[in-house]
């Protein structure tokens, strides 16, 4: 018969001891004990030394014992107060890492879904932060999937909408009864609106994805760029009998940015001024050098005070906005400004005689992208 095998002791480390169970490694309790034990032993040693000196060396007379008793009580009180101070200092020192974590979370923008740093955190807090980081990763994946879906859906709709637009234009080019011509015109108008919305959704998806540094950033002169980009809107401004003006310094104003996104931003601001600047006779494109910034101003009826805080929301339309538009224009402006680390501000009546949207850039820092909170 084969010899029976006997089970030996389990290999590896044994079960954790009492200290490990009560105070796991890197736990807050273990750190506090490690920090406070030396101070505690020093205080006890001072107390014992003082007691021995008073009772064994000096050998006071009985009448002096009462005074020594109260002196010892005072000394004990001071030692207790000192120990409490050491205890509070130790706790505050160990909680500093948690305070740093809170500051990190508070200073983050809503687009920053990067995992939190676990370095230096107590063992009791680390699992919570670890699960929170896992939630951030899943949330970031969900946001990216949503953006990809919007971009893909808008892209897939472009081809059939373009075909529908061509068909409606061909119909309008033929000799048709008046009622059919009116319907074909409506089809073309709705198709143009849907194509424009699809383009805006694509730009919005790209701008939202551009909250991190982009390789497409180039250094450009804000004055020259504004002159070229604004010139493309002169025709539409003349059609509406609106004077489009440019006010810019003679010296270059340098910023770093994505020219395509910035042209879309400026186009949305001018388009909004043309569409909704009721009664406007002038639109001013103004460039400032210090700090590098520009604004689009009109002398129209302005925006109601209750709408000013919401006009940058996607798909929001004021009650008096009328027909046309998708409610995405200023939302795109906001996202492109964020992608460039720019501040934005809107002013209207009575603070400004019309409507003014201003953007302030962080200056020429090639490749940099500083996200700014609203």
CSV table of C-alpha atoms in Angstrom, one decimal:
chain,number,residue,atom,x,y,z
A,1,UNK,CA,0.0,0.0,0.0
A,2,UNK,CA,1.3,3.5,-0.7
A,3,UNK,CA,2.3,5.4,2.3
A,4,UNK,CA,-0.3,7.8,3.6
A,5,UNK,CA,0.5,11.4,3.1
A,6,UNK,CA,0.3,13.7,6.0
A,7,UNK,CA,-0.8,17.2,5.7
A,8,UNK,CA,1.8,19.7,6.7
A,9,UNK,CA,1.3,23.2,7.9
A,10,UNK,CA,-0.1,25.6,5.2
A,11,UNK,CA,2.6,27.4,3.2
A,12,UNK,CA,2.9,31.2,3.1
A,13,UNK,CA,2.0,33.7,5.7
A,14,UNK,CA,-0.1,32.6,8.6
A,15,UNK,CA,-3.4,34.1,9.7
A,16,UNK,CA,-3.0,37.8,10.7
A,17,UNK,CA,-2.4,38.5,14.3
A,18,UNK,CA,-4.6,40.5,16.7
A,19,UNK,CA,-2.7,43.8,15.8
A,20,UNK,CA,-3.2,43.2,12.1
A,21,UNK,CA,-6.9,42.6,12.6
A,22,UNK,CA,-7.4,45.6,14.8
A,23,UNK,CA,-5.1,47.9,12.9
A,24,UNK,CA,-4.5,46.8,9.3
A,25,UNK,CA,-1.5,48.1,7.4
A,26,UNK,CA,-1.8,51.7,6.1
A,27,UNK,CA,-5.0,52.2,8.2
A,28,UNK,CA,-5.7,55.5,9.9
A,29,UNK,CA,-5.7,53.8,13.4
A,30,UNK,CA,-2.2,52.3,12.8
A,31,UNK,CA,-0.9,55.7,11.6
A,32,UNK,CA,-2.2,57.5,14.6
A,33,UNK,CA,-0.8,54.9,17.0
A,34,UNK,CA,2.6,55.1,15.3
A,35,UNK,CA,2.6,58.9,15.5
A,36,UNK,CA,1.2,59.2,19.0
A,37,UNK,CA,2.9,56.4,20.9
A,38,UNK,CA,6.3,58.2,21.2
A,39,UNK,CA,4.7,61.4,22.5
A,40,UNK,CA,2.6,59.3,24.9
A,41,UNK,CA,5.7,57.5,26.3
A,42,UNK,CA,7.6,60.8,26.6
A,43,UNK,CA,4.8,62.4,28.6
A,44,UNK,CA,4.5,59.4,30.9
A,45,UNK,CA,8.3,59.4,31.4
A,46,UNK,CA,8.2,63.1,32.3
A,47,UNK,CA,5.3,62.5,34.7
A,48,UNK,CA,7.1,59.6,36.5
A,49,UNK,CA,10.4,61.5,36.6
A,50,UNK,CA,8.6,64.5,38.2
A,51,UNK,CA,6.8,62.3,40.7
A,52,UNK,CA,10.0,60.5,41.7
A,53,UNK,CA,11.9,63.8,42.1
A,54,UNK,CA,9.2,65.3,44.2
A,55,UNK,CA,8.7,62.4,46.5
A,56,UNK,CA,12.1,60.6,46.5
A,57,UNK,CA,14.7,63.3,46.1
A,58,UNK,CA,13.3,66.3,47.8
A,59,UNK,CA,11.5,64.4,50.7
A,60,UNK,CA,9.2,67.2,51.7
A,61,UNK,CA,7.8,67.8,55.1
A,62,UNK,CA,4.2,66.8,55.8
A,63,UNK,CA,3.1,70.4,55.7
A,64,UNK,CA,4.5,70.7,52.2
A,65,UNK,CA,2.7,67.6,50.8
A,66,UNK,CA,-0.5,69.5,50.4
A,67,UNK,CA,1.2,72.1,48.2
A,68,UNK,CA,3.0,69.4,46.3
A,69,UNK,CA,-0.3,67.7,45.7
A,70,UNK,CA,-1.9,70.7,44.1
A,71,UNK,CA,1.3,71.3,42.1
A,72,UNK,CA,1.2,67.7,40.9
A,73,UNK,CA,-2.5,68.2,39.9
A,74,UNK,CA,-1.6,71.3,37.9
A,75,UNK,CA,1.2,69.5,36.3
A,76,UNK,CA,-1.0,66.5,35.4
A,77,UNK,CA,-3.6,68.9,33.9
A,78,UNK,CA,-0.9,70.6,31.8
A,79,UNK,CA,0.3,67.1,30.6
A,80,UNK,CA,-3.2,66.1,29.7
A,81,UNK,CA,-3.7,69.3,27.8
A,82,UNK,CA,-0.4,68.7,26.0
A,83,UNK,CA,-1.4,65.2,25.1
A,84,UNK,CA,-4.8,66.4,23.8
A,85,UNK,CA,-2.9,68.9,21.6
A,86,UNK,CA,-0.6,66.2,20.3
A,87,UNK,CA,-3.6,64.0,19.6
A,88,UNK,CA,-5.5,66.7,17.7
A,89,UNK,CA,-2.4,67.6,15.7
A,90,UNK,CA,-1.8,63.9,14.8
A,91,UNK,CA,-5.4,63.5,13.7
A,92,UNK,CA,-5.3,66.7,11.6
A,93,UNK,CA,-2.0,65.6,10.1
A,94,UNK,CA,-3.4,62.2,9.1
A,95,UNK,CA,-6.6,63.7,7.7
A,96,UNK,CA,-4.6,66.1,5.5
A,97,UNK,CA,-4.6,63.5,2.6
A,98,UNK,CA,-8.4,63.4,2.8
A,99,UNK,CA,-8.6,67.2,2.7
A,100,UNK,CA,-6.3,67.2,-0.4
A,101,UNK,CA,-8.6,64.6,-2.0
A,102,UNK,CA,-11.6,66.9,-1.2
A,103,UNK,CA,-9.8,69.9,-2.8
A,104,UNK,CA,-9.0,67.9,-5.9
A,105,UNK,CA,-12.7,66.9,-6.3
A,106,UNK,CA,-13.9,70.5,-5.7
A,107,UNK,CA,-11.5,72.0,-8.2
A,108,UNK,CA,-12.3,69.6,-11.0
A,109,UNK,CA,-14.5,70.7,-13.9
A,110,UNK,CA,-17.5,68.7,-15.0
A,111,UNK,CA,-15.6,67.3,-18.0
A,112,UNK,CA,-12.7,65.9,-15.9
A,113,UNK,CA,-13.5,62.3,-15.3
A,114,UNK,CA,-9.9,61.1,-14.7
A,115,UNK,CA,-9.4,58.7,-11.7
A,116,UNK,CA,-8.5,60.2,-8.4
A,117,UNK,CA,-5.0,59.7,-6.9
A,118,UNK,CA,-4.8,57.1,-4.2
A,119,UNK,CA,-1.3,58.0,-2.9
A,120,UNK,CA,-1.1,58.7,0.8
A,121,UNK,CA,-4.8,57.9,1.6
A,122,UNK,CA,-5.6,55.9,4.8
A,123,UNK,CA,-6.6,52.3,4.3
A,124,UNK,CA,-10.1,53.0,5.4
A,125,UNK,CA,-10.6,55.6,2.7
A,126,UNK,CA,-8.8,53.9,-0.2
A,127,UNK,CA,-11.5,51.3,-1.0
A,128,UNK,CA,-14.1,54.1,-1.3
A,129,UNK,CA,-11.9,56.1,-3.6
A,130,UNK,CA,-11.1,53.0,-5.6
A,131,UNK,CA,-14.8,52.3,-6.2
A,132,UNK,CA,-15.4,56.0,-7.0
A,133,UNK,CA,-12.6,55.8,-9.6
A,134,UNK,CA,-14.3,52.8,-11.1
A,135,UNK,CA,-17.5,54.8,-11.3
A,136,UNK,CA,-15.7,57.6,-13.0
A,137,UNK,CA,-14.3,55.3,-15.6
A,138,UNK,CA,-17.7,53.8,-16.4
A,139,UNK,CA,-19.2,57.2,-16.5
A,140,UNK,CA,-16.5,58.4,-18.9
A,141,UNK,CA,-17.1,55.4,-21.2
A,142,UNK,CA,-20.9,56.1,-21.2
A,143,UNK,CA,-20.3,59.8,-22.1
A,144,UNK,CA,-17.9,58.9,-24.9
A,145,UNK,CA,-20.4,56.3,-26.2
A,146,UNK,CA,-23.1,58.9,-26.2
A,147,UNK,CA,-21.0,61.4,-28.0
A,148,UNK,CA,-20.0,58.8,-30.6
A,149,UNK,CA,-23.6,57.9,-31.1
A,150,UNK,CA,-24.6,61.5,-31.7
A,151,UNK,CA,-21.8,62.0,-34.1
A,152,UNK,CA,-22.4,58.8,-36.0
A,153,UNK,CA,-26.2,59.4,-36.2
A,154,UNK,CA,-25.7,63.0,-37.5
A,155,UNK,CA,-23.2,61.7,-40.0
A,156,UNK,CA,-25.5,59.0,-41.3
A,157,UNK,CA,-28.4,61.4,-41.7
A,158,UNK,CA,-26.4,63.7,-44.0
A,159,UNK,CA,-26.6,61.5,-47.1
A,160,UNK,CA,-30.4,61.0,-47.2
A,161,UNK,CA,-31.1,64.6,-46.2
A,162,UNK,CA,-28.8,65.8,-49.0
A,163,UNK,CA,-30.7,63.6,-51.5
A,164,UNK,CA,-34.0,64.9,-50.2
A,165,UNK,CA,-32.8,68.5,-50.6
A,166,UNK,CA,-31.7,67.8,-54.2
A,167,UNK,CA,-35.1,66.3,-55.0
A,168,UNK,CA,-36.9,69.3,-53.6
A,169,UNK,CA,-34.8,71.7,-55.5
A,170,UNK,CA,-35.4,69.7,-58.7
A,171,UNK,CA,-39.1,69.9,-58.0
A,172,UNK,CA,-39.0,73.7,-57.5
A,173,UNK,CA,-37.2,74.0,-60.8
A,174,UNK,CA,-40.1,72.5,-62.7
A,175,UNK,CA,-43.4,74.0,-63.7
A,176,UNK,CA,-45.7,72.9,-60.9
A,177,UNK,CA,-49.1,73.9,-59.6
A,178,UNK,CA,-48.9,76.5,-56.9
A,179,UNK,CA,-50.0,74.3,-54.0
A,180,UNK,CA,-47.3,71.6,-54.9
A,181,UNK,CA,-44.7,74.3,-55.2
A,182,UNK,CA,-45.5,75.6,-51.8
A,183,UNK,CA,-45.2,72.1,-50.3
A,184,UNK,CA,-41.9,71.5,-52.1
A,185,UNK,CA,-40.7,74.8,-50.7
A,186,UNK,CA,-41.6,73.6,-47.2
A,187,UNK,CA,-39.8,70.3,-47.8
A,188,UNK,CA,-36.7,72.2,-48.8
A,189,UNK,CA,-36.9,74.5,-45.8
A,190,UNK,CA,-37.3,71.7,-43.4
A,191,UNK,CA,-34.5,69.7,-45.1
A,192,UNK,CA,-32.2,72.7,-44.8
A,193,UNK,CA,-33.1,73.0,-41.1
A,194,UNK,CA,-32.3,69.3,-40.5
A,195,UNK,CA,-29.1,69.4,-42.4
A,196,UNK,CA,-28.0,72.5,-40.4
A,197,UNK,CA,-29.0,70.7,-37.1
A,198,UNK,CA,-27.0,67.6,-38.2
A,199,UNK,CA,-23.9,69.8,-38.9
A,200,UNK,CA,-24.3,71.4,-35.5
A,201,UNK,CA,-24.6,68.1,-33.8
A,202,UNK,CA,-21.4,67.0,-35.4
A,203,UNK,CA,-19.6,70.2,-34.3
A,204,UNK,CA,-21.0,69.8,-30.8
A,205,UNK,CA,-19.8,66.2,-30.6
A,206,UNK,CA,-16.4,67.3,-31.7
A,207,UNK,CA,-16.2,70.3,-29.4
A,208,UNK,CA,-17.3,68.2,-26.4
A,209,UNK,CA,-14.6,65.7,-27.2
A,210,UNK,CA,-12.0,68.5,-27.5
A,211,UNK,CA,-11.9,69.3,-23.7
A,212,UNK,CA,-8.5,67.7,-23.7
A,213,UNK,CA,-5.4,69.2,-25.5
A,214,UNK,CA,-5.8,68.9,-29.2
A,215,UNK,CA,-3.1,68.5,-31.9
A,216,UNK,CA,-5.2,70.7,-34.2
A,217,UNK,CA,-4.4,73.8,-32.2
A,218,UNK,CA,-2.3,76.3,-34.2
A,219,UNK,CA,-1.2,79.8,-33.4
A,220,UNK,CA,-3.2,82.4,-35.2
A,221,UNK,CA,-3.7,86.2,-35.2
A,222,UNK,CA,-7.1,86.9,-33.8
A,223,UNK,CA,-7.4,90.1,-35.8
A,224,UNK,CA,-6.6,88.6,-39.2
A,225,UNK,CA,-8.7,85.5,-38.5
A,226,UNK,CA,-11.7,87.6,-37.5
A,227,UNK,CA,-11.3,89.7,-40.7
A,228,UNK,CA,-11.3,86.7,-42.9
A,229,UNK,CA,-14.0,84.7,-41.1
A,230,UNK,CA,-16.3,87.7,-40.7
A,231,UNK,CA,-16.0,88.6,-44.4
A,232,UNK,CA,-17.9,85.5,-45.3
A,233,UNK,CA,-21.0,86.9,-43.5
A,234,UNK,CA,-21.1,90.2,-45.3
A,235,UNK,CA,-23.5,89.0,-47.9
A,236,UNK,CA,-26.1,87.7,-45.4
A,237,UNK,CA,-25.8,90.9,-43.4
A,238,UNK,CA,-26.4,93.1,-46.4
A,239,UNK,CA,-29.5,91.0,-47.3
A,240,UNK,CA,-30.9,92.0,-43.9
A,241,UNK,CA,-29.8,95.6,-44.2
A,242,UNK,CA,-27.4,95.2,-41.3
A,243,UNK,CA,-24.0,96.8,-41.2
A,244,UNK,CA,-21.3,94.3,-40.2
A,245,UNK,CA,-18.3,96.1,-38.7
A,246,UNK,CA,-14.9,95.0,-37.5
A,247,UNK,CA,-13.0,96.8,-34.7
A,248,UNK,CA,-9.5,95.4,-34.1
A,249,UNK,CA,-6.1,96.7,-33.1
A,250,UNK,CA,-3.4,97.1,-35.7
A,251,UNK,CA,-1.0,94.8,-33.9
A,252,UNK,CA,-1.5,91.1,-34.0
A,253,UNK,CA,-3.4,89.4,-31.1
A,254,UNK,CA,-2.0,85.9,-30.9
A,255,UNK,CA,-4.0,82.9,-29.5
A,256,UNK,CA,-3.8,79.1,-29.9
A,257,UNK,CA,-6.8,77.4,-31.2
A,258,UNK,CA,-8.5,75.1,-33.7
A,259,UNK,CA,-9.4,77.4,-36.7
A,260,UNK,CA,-12.3,75.1,-37.8
A,261,UNK,CA,-13.9,75.1,-34.4
A,262,UNK,CA,-13.4,78.9,-33.9
A,263,UNK,CA,-15.0,79.6,-37.3
A,264,UNK,CA,-18.0,77.6,-36.2
A,265,UNK,CA,-18.1,79.5,-32.9
A,266,UNK,CA,-18.0,82.9,-34.7
A,267,UNK,CA,-20.5,81.7,-37.3
A,268,UNK,CA,-23.0,80.7,-34.6
A,269,UNK,CA,-22.6,84.1,-32.8
A,270,UNK,CA,-23.2,86.1,-36.0
A,271,UNK,CA,-26.0,83.8,-37.1
A,272,UNK,CA,-27.7,84.3,-33.7
A,273,UNK,CA,-27.3,88.1,-34.0
A,274,UNK,CA,-28.8,88.0,-37.5
A,275,UNK,CA,-31.7,85.7,-36.6
A,276,UNK,CA,-32.7,87.0,-33.2
A,277,UNK,CA,-31.3,90.6,-33.0
A,278,UNK,CA,-34.8,92.1,-33.7
A,279,UNK,CA,-34.5,95.6,-34.9
A,280,UNK,CA,-30.7,95.4,-35.2
A,281,UNK,CA,-29.0,97.7,-37.6
A,282,UNK,CA,-25.4,97.0,-36.8
A,283,UNK,CA,-23.3,94.0,-35.7
A,284,UNK,CA,-19.8,94.8,-34.4
A,285,UNK,CA,-17.0,92.2,-34.3
A,286,UNK,CA,-14.6,93.6,-31.7
A,287,UNK,CA,-11.1,92.2,-30.9
A,288,UNK,CA,-9.2,93.2,-27.8
A,289,UNK,CA,-5.5,92.6,-27.1
A,290,UNK,CA,-5.2,92.6,-23.3
A,291,UNK,CA,-6.4,90.0,-22.5
A,292,UNK,CA,-6.7,88.4,-25.9
A,293,UNK,CA,-10.5,88.3,-26.5
A,294,UNK,CA,-13.2,89.2,-28.9
A,295,UNK,CA,-16.9,89.9,-28.8
A,296,UNK,CA,-19.9,90.0,-31.1
A,297,UNK,CA,-22.3,92.9,-30.4
A,298,UNK,CA,-25.6,93.9,-31.9
A,299,UNK,CA,-28.0,96.8,-31.2
A,300,UNK,CA,-31.1,94.7,-31.3
A,301,UNK,CA,-33.9,94.2,-28.8
A,302,UNK,CA,-31.7,92.1,-26.5
A,303,UNK,CA,-32.5,89.0,-24.5
A,304,UNK,CA,-34.9,88.9,-21.5
A,305,UNK,CA,-33.2,88.6,-18.1
A,306,UNK,CA,-34.9,85.3,-17.3
A,307,UNK,CA,-33.4,83.8,-20.5
A,308,UNK,CA,-29.8,85.0,-20.0
A,309,UNK,CA,-28.8,82.1,-17.7
A,310,UNK,CA,-30.2,79.4,-20.0
A,311,UNK,CA,-29.4,80.5,-23.6
A,312,UNK,CA,-26.2,78.4,-23.5
A,313,UNK,CA,-28.1,75.2,-22.8
A,314,UNK,CA,-28.5,72.8,-25.7
A,315,UNK,CA,-31.9,72.9,-27.4
A,316,UNK,CA,-33.1,75.8,-25.2
A,317,UNK,CA,-35.1,78.4,-27.1
A,318,UNK,CA,-36.6,81.5,-25.6
A,319,UNK,CA,-40.3,82.1,-25.8
A,320,UNK,CA,-39.9,85.0,-28.2
A,321,UNK,CA,-37.3,83.3,-30.4
A,322,UNK,CA,-39.8,82.8,-33.2
A,323,UNK,CA,-39.4,80.1,-35.9
A,324,UNK,CA,-36.2,78.6,-37.2
A,325,UNK,CA,-33.1,77.6,-35.3
A,326,UNK,CA,-32.4,74.5,-33.3
A,327,UNK,CA,-31.3,75.8,-30.0
A,328,UNK,CA,-27.8,74.4,-30.5
A,329,UNK,CA,-25.9,77.6,-31.5
A,330,UNK,CA,-24.9,79.0,-28.2
A,331,UNK,CA,-24.4,75.5,-26.7
A,332,UNK,CA,-21.8,74.9,-29.4
A,333,UNK,CA,-20.2,78.3,-28.5
A,334,UNK,CA,-20.0,77.2,-24.9
A,335,UNK,CA,-18.4,73.8,-25.7
A,336,UNK,CA,-15.9,75.3,-28.2
A,337,UNK,CA,-15.0,78.0,-25.6
A,338,UNK,CA,-14.4,75.3,-23.0
A,339,UNK,CA,-12.2,73.3,-25.5
A,340,UNK,CA,-10.0,76.4,-25.8
A,341,UNK,CA,-9.9,77.2,-22.1
A,342,UNK,CA,-11.8,80.5,-22.7
A,343,UNK,CA,-14.2,82.4,-20.5
A,344,UNK,CA,-17.4,83.5,-22.0
A,345,UNK,CA,-19.9,86.1,-20.9
A,346,UNK,CA,-23.2,87.4,-22.3
A,347,UNK,CA,-24.7,90.9,-21.6
A,348,UNK,CA,-28.0,92.4,-22.7
A,349,UNK,CA,-30.4,95.2,-21.9
A,350,UNK,CA,-30.3,97.2,-19.7
A,351,UNK,CA,-26.6,96.6,-19.0
A,352,UNK,CA,-25.8,96.7,-22.7
A,353,UNK,CA,-27.7,98.4,-25.5
A,354,UNK,CA,-28.5,95.2,-27.4
A,355,UNK,CA,-26.7,91.9,-26.9
A,356,UNK,CA,-22.9,91.2,-26.5
A,357,UNK,CA,-21.2,87.8,-26.2
A,358,UNK,CA,-17.6,88.0,-25.2
A,359,UNK,CA,-14.9,85.4,-25.1
A,360,UNK,CA,-11.6,85.8,-23.3
A,361,UNK,CA,-8.7,83.4,-24.2
A,362,UNK,CA,-5.9,82.2,-21.9
A,363,UNK,CA,-3.3,83.5,-24.4
A,364,UNK,CA,-0.9,81.8,-26.8
A,365,UNK,CA,0.1,78.5,-25.2
A,366,UNK,CA,0.6,76.1,-28.0
A,367,UNK,CA,-1.1,72.7,-27.3
A,368,UNK,CA,-2.5,73.9,-24.0
A,369,UNK,CA,-6.1,73.5,-23.1
A,370,UNK,CA,-7.3,75.1,-19.8
A,371,UNK,CA,-10.8,74.1,-19.0
A,372,UNK,CA,-12.8,76.8,-17.3
A,373,UNK,CA,-15.9,76.3,-15.2
A,374,UNK,CA,-18.9,78.4,-16.0
